[in-house]
JSON list of C-alpha atoms in Angstrom, two decimals:
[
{"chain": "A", "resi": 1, "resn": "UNK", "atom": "CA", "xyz": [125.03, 136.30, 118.98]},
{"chain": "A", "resi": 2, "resn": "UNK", "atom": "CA", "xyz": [128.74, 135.68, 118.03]},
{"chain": "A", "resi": 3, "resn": "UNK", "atom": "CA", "xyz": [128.37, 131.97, 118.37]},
{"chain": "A", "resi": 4, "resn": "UNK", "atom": "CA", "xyz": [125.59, 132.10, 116.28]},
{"chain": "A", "resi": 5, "resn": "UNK", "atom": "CA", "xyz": [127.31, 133.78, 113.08]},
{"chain": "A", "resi": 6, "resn": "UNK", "atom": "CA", "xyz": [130.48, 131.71, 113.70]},
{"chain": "A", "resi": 7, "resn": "UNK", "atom": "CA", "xyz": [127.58, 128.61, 113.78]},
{"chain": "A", "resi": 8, "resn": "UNK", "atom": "CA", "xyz": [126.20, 129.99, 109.99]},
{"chain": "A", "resi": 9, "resn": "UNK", "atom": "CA", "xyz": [129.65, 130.32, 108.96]},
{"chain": "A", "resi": 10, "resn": "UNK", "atom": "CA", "xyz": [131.07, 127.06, 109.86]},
{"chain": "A", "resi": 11, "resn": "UNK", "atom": "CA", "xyz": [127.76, 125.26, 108.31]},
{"chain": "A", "resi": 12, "resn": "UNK", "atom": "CA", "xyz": [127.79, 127.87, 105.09]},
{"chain": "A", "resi": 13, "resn": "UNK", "atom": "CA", "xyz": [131.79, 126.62, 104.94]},
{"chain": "A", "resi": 14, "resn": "UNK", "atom": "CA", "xyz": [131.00, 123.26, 105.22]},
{"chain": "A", "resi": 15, "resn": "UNK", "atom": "CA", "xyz": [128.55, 123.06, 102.53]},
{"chain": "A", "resi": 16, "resn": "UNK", "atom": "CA", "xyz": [130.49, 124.89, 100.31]},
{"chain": "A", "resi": 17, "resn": "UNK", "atom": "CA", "xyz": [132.97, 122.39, 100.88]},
{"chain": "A", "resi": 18, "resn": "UNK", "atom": "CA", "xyz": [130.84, 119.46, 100.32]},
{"chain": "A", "resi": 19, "resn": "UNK", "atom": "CA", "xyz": [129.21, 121.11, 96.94]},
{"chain": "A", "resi": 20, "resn": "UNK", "atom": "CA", "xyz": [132.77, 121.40, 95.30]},
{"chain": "A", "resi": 21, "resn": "UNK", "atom": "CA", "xyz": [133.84, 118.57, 96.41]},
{"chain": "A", "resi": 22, "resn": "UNK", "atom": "CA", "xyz": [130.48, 116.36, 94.56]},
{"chain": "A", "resi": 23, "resn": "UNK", "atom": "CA", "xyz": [131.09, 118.42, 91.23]},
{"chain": "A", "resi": 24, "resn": "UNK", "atom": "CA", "xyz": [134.95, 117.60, 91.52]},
{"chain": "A", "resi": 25, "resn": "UNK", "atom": "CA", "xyz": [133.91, 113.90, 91.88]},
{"chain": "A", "resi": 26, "resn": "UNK", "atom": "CA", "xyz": [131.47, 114.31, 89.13]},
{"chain": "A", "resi": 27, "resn": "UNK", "atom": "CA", "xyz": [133.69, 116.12, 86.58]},
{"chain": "A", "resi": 28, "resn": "UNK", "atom": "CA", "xyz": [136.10, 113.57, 87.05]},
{"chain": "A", "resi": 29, "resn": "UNK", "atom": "CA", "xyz": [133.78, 110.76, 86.10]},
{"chain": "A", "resi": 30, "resn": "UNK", "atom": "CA", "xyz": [132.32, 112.78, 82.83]},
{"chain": "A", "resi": 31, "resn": "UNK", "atom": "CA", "xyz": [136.27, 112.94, 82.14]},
{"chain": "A", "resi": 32, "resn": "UNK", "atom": "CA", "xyz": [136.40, 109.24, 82.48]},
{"chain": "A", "resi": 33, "resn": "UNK", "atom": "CA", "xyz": [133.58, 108.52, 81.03]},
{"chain": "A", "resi": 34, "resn": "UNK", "atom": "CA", "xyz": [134.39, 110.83, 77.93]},
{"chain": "A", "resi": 35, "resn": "UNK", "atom": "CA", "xyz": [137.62, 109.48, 77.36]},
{"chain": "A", "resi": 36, "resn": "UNK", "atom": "CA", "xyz": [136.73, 105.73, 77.55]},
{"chain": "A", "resi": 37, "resn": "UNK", "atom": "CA", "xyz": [133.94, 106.72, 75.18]},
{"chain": "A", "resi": 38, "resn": "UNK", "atom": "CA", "xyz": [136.58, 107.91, 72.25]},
{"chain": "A", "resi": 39, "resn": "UNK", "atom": "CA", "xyz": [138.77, 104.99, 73.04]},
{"chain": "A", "resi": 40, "resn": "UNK", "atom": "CA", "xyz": [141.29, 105.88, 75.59]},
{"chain": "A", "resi": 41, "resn": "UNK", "atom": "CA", "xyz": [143.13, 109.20, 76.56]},
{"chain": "A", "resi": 42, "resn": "UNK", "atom": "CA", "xyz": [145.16, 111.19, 74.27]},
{"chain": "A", "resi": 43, "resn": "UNK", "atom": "CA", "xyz": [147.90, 110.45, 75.33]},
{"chain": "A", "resi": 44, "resn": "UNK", "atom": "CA", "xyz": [147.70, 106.77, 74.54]},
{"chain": "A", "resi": 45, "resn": "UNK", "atom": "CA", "xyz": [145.38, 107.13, 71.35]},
{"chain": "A", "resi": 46, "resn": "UNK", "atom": "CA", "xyz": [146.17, 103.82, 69.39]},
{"chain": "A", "resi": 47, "resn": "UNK", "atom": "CA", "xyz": [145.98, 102.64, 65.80]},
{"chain": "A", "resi": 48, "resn": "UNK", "atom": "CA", "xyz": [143.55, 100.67, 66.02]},
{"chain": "A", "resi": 49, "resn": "UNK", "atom": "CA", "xyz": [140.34, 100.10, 68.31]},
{"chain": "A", "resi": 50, "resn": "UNK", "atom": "CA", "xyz": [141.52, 97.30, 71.29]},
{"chain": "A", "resi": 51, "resn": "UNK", "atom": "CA", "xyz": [138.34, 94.71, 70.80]},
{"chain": "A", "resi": 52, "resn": "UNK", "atom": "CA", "xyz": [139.05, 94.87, 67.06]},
{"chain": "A", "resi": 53, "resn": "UNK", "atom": "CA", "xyz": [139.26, 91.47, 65.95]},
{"chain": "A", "resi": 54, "resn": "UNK", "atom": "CA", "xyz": [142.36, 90.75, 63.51]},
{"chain": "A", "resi": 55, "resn": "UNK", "atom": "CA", "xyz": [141.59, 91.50, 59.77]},
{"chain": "A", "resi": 56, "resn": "UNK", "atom": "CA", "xyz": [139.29, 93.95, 60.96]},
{"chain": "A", "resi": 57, "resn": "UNK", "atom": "CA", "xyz": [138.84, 97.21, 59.08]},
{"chain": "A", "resi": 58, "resn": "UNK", "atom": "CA", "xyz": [140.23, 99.05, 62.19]},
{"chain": "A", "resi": 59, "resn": "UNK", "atom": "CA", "xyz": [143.46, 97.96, 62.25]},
{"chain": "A", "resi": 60, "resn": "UNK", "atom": "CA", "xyz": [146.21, 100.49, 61.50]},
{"chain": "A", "resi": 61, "resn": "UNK", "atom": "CA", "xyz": [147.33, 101.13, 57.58]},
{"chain": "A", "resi": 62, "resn": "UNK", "atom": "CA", "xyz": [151.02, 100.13, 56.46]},
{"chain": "A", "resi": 63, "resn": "UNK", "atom": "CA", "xyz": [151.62, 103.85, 55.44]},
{"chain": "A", "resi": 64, "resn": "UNK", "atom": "CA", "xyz": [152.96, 106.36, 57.99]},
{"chain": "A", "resi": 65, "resn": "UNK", "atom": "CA", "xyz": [149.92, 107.60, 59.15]},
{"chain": "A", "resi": 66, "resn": "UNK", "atom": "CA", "xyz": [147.96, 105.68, 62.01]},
{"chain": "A", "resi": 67, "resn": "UNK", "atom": "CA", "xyz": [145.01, 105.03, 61.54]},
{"chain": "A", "resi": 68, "resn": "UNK", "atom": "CA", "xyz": [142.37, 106.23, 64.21]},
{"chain": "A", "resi": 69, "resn": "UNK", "atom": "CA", "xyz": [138.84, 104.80, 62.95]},
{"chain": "A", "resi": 70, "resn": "UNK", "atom": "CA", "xyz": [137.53, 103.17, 59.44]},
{"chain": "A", "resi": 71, "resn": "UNK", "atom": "CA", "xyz": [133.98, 102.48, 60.81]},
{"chain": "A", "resi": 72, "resn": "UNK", "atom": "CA", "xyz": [132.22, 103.68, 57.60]},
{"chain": "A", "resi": 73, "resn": "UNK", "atom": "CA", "xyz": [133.99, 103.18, 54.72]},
{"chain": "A", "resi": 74, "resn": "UNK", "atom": "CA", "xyz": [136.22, 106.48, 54.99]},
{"chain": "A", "resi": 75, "resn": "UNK", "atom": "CA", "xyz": [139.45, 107.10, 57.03]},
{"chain": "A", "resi": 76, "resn": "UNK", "atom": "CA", "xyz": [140.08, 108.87, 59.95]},
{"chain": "A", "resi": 77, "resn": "UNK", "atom": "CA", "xyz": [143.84, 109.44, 59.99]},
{"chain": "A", "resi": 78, "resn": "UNK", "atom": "CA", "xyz": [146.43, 111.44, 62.43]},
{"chain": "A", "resi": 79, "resn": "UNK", "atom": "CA", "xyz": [148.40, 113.93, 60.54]},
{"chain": "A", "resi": 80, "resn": "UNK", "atom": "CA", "xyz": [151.17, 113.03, 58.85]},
{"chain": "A", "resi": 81, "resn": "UNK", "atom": "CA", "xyz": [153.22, 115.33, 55.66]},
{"chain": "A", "resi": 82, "resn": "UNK", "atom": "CA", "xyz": [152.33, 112.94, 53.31]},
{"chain": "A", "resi": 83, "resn": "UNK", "atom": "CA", "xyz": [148.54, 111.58, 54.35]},
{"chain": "A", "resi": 84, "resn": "UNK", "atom": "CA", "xyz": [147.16, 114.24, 52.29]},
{"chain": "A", "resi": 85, "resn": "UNK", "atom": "CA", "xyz": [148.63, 113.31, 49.10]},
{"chain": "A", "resi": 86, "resn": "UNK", "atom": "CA", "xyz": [147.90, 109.67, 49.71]},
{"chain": "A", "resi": 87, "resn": "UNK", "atom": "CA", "xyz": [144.59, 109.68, 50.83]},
{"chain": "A", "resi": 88, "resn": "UNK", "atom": "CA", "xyz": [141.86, 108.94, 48.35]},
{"chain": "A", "resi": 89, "resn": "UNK", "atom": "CA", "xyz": [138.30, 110.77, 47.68]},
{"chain": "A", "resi": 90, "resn": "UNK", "atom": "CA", "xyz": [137.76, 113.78, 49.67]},
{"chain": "A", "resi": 91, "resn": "UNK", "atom": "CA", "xyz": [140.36, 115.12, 52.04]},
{"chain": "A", "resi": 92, "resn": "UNK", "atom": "CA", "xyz": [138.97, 117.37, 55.42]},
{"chain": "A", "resi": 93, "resn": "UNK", "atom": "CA", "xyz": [141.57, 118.75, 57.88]},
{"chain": "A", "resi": 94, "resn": "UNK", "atom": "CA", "xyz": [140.09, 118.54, 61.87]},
{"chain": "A", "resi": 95, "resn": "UNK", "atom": "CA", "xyz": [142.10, 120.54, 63.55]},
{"chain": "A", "resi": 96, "resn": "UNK", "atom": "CA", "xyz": [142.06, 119.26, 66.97]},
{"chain": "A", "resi": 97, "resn": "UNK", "atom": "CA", "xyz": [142.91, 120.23, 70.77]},
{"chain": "A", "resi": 98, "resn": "UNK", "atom": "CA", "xyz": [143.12, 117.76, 73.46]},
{"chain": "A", "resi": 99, "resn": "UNK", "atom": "CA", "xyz": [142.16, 120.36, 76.07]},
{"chain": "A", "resi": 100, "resn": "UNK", "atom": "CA", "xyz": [139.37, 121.58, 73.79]},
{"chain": "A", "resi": 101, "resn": "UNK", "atom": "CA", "xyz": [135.59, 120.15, 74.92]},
{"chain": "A", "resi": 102, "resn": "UNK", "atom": "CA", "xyz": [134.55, 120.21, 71.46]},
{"chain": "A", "resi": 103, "resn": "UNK", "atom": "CA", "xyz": [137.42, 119.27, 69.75]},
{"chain": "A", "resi": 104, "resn": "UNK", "atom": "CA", "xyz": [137.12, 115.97, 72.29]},
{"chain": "A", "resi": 105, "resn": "UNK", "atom": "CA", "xyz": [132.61, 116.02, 71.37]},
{"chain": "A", "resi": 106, "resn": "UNK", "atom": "CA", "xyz": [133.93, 115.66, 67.40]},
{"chain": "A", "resi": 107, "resn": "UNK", "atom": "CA", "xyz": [136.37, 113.25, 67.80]},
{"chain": "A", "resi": 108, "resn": "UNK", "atom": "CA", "xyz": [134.06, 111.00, 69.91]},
{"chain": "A", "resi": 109, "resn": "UNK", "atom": "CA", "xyz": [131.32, 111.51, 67.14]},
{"chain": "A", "resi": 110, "resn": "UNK", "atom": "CA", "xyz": [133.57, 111.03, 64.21]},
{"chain": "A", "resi": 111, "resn": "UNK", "atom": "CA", "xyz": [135.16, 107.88, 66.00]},
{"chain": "A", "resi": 112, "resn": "UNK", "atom": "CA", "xyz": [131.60, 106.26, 66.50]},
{"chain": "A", "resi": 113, "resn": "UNK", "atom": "CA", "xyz": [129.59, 106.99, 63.63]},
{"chain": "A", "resi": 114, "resn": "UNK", "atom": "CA", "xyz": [132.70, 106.33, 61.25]},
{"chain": "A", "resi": 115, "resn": "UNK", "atom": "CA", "xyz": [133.34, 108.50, 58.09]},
{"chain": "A", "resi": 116, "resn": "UNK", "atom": "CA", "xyz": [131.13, 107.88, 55.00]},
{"chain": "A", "resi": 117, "resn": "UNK", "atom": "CA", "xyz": [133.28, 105.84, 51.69]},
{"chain": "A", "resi": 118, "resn": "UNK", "atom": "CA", "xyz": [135.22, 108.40, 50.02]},
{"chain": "A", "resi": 119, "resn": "UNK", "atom": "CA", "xyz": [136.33, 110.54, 52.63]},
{"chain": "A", "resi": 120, "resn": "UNK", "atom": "CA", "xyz": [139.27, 110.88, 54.76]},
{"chain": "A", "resi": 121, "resn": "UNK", "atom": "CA", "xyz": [138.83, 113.22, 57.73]},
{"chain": "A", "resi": 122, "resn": "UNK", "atom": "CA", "xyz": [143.10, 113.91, 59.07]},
{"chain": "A", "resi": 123, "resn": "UNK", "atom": "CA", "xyz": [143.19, 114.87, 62.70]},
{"chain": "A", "resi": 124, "resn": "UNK", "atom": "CA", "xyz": [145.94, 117.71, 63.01]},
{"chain": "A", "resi": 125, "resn": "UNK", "atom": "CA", "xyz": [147.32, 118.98, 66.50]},
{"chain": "A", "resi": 126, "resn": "UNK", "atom": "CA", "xyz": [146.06, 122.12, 66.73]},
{"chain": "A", "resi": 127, "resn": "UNK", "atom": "CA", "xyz": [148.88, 122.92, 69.23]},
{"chain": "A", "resi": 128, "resn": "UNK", "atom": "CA", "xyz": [151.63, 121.58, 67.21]},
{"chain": "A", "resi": 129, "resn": "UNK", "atom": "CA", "xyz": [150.66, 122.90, 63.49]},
{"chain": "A", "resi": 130, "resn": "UNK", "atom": "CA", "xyz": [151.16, 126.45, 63.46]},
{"chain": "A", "resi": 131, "resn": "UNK", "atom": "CA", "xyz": [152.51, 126.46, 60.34]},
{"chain": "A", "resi": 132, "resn": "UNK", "atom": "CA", "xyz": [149.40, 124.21, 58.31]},
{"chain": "A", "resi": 133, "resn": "UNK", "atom": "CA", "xyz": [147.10, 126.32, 60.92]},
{"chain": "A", "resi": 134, "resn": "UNK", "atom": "CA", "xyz": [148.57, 129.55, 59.26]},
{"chain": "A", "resi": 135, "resn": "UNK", "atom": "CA", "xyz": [148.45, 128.28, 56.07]},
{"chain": "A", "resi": 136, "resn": "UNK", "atom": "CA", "xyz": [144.48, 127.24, 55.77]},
{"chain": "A", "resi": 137, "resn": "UNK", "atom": "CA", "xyz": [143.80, 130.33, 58.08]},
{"chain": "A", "resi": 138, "resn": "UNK", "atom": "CA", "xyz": [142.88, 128.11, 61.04]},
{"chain": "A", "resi": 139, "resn": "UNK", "atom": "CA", "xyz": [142.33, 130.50, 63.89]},
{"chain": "A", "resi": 140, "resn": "UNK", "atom": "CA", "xyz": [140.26, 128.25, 66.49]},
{"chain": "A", "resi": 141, "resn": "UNK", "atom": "CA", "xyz": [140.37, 124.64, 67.16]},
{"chain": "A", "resi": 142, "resn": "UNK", "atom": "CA", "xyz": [137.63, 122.81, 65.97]},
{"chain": "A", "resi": 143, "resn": "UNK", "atom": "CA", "xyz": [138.09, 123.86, 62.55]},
{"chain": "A", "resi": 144, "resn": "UNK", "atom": "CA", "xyz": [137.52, 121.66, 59.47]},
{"chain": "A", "resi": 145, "resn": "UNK", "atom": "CA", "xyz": [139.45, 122.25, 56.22]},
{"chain": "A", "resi": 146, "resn": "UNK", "atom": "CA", "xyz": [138.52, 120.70, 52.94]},
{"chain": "A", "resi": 147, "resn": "UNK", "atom": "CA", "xyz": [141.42, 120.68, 50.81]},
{"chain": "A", "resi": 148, "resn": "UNK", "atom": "CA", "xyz": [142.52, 118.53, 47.29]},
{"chain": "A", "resi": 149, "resn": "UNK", "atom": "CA", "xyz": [145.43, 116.09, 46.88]},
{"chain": "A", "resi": 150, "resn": "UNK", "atom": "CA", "xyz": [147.61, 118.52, 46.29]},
{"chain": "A", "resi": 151, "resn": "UNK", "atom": "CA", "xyz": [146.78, 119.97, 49.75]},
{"chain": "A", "resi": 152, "resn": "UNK", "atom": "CA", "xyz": [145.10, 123.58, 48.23]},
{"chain": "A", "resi": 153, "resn": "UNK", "atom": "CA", "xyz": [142.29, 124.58, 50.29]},
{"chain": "A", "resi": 154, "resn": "UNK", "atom": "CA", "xyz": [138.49, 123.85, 48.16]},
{"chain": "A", "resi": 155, "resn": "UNK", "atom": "CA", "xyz": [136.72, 126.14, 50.34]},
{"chain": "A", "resi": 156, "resn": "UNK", "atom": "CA", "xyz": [135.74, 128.20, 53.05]},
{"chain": "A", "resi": 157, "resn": "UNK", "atom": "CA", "xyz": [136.62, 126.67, 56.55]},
{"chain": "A", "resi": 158, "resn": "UNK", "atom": "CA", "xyz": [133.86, 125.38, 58.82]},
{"chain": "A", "resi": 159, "resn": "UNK", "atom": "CA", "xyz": [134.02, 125.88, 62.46]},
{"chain": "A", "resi": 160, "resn": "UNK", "atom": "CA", "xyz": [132.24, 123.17, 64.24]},
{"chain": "A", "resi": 161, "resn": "UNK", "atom": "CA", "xyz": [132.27, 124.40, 67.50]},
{"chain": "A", "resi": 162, "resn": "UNK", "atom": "CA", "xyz": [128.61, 125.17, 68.22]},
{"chain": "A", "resi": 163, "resn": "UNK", "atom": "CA", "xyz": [127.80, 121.76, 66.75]},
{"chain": "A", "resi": 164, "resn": "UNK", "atom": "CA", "xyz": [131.24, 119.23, 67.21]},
{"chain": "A", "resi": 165, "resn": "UNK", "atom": "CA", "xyz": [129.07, 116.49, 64.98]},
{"chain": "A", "resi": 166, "resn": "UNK", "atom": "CA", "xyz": [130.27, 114.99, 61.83]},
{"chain": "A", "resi": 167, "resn": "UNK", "atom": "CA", "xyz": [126.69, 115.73, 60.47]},
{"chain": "A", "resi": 168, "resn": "UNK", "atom": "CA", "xyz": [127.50, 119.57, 60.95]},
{"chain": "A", "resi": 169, "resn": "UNK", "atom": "CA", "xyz": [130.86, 119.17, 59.20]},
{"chain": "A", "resi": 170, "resn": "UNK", "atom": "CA", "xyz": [129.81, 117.04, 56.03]},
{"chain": "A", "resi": 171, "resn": "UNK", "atom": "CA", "xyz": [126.96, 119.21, 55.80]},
{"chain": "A", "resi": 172, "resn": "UNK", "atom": "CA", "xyz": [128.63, 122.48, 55.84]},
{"chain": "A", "resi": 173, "resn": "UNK", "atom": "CA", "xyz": [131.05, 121.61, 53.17]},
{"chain": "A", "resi": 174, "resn": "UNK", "atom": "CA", "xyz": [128.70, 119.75, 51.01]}
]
């Protein structure tokens, strides 16, 4: 009877084995997947999309901030002090995490449906930005901020994390 329970062990092991090993392999791919889907890793986010062709709309701005997408007319800019003043139309904070799922969901969905004319969406590191996250009252990534040129907050924050679409956002502070 021994060398049967040692038997239903070793098999029960096993499989546990294989099962973590296939979700492993399969989170790994998602990650891929995910990040090749919002145009490379964060770490080596560029200015401006690779298959761009010159002249494009995508290519990065002269000013200091680099530019991440301009698919619709709008801007989608990484935080810089000044981007706020400079930017024209209507000016929303993202406040973004790398290691955040929905932070990454937004980004992607920002990235490919492009912002709407008139509005610049700045991408702030959530991580980095303790100071602008304490001064807009940002206590969870995902957190959208419309504020005016002068960088005073126009209302209420929006947290998009139960819905990380750029629908959500530009509907909630509509």
């Amino acid at each position: 009877m021994n060398k049967r329970i040692l038997a239903v062990i070793v098999a029960l092991a096993v499989i546990v084995i294989a099962a973590v090993s296939i979700v492993a392999v399969q989170n790994s791919n998602d990650s891929a997947d995910s990040t090749a889907s919002v145009g490379g890793s964060a770490a080596s986010e560029s200015s401006s999309e690779p298959d761009a062709p010159e002249g494009s709309e995508t290519e990065a701005s002269t000013d200091d901030s680099a530019a991440i997408a301009n698919d619709g007319g709008g801007d989608y800019v990484d935080y810089s002090p000044s981007v706020i003043a400079d930017a024209d139309g209507r000016v929303i904070l993202f406040f973004h995490a790398t290691w955040c799922p929905q932070c990454v969901s937004a980004d992607g969905d920002i990235t490919a449906s492009g912002v709407p004319s008139g509005i610049t969406i700045v991408k702030v590191d959530y991580d980095t930005n303790q100071d602008l996250r304490a001064e807009y009252g940002v206590t969870q990534q995902t957190t959208f901020v419309e504020v005016d040129s002068s960088g005073t907050k126009v209302q209420d924050n929006f947290v998009a994390y139960a819905d990380p679409s750029l629908n959500a956002v530009l509907t909630a502070l509509n």
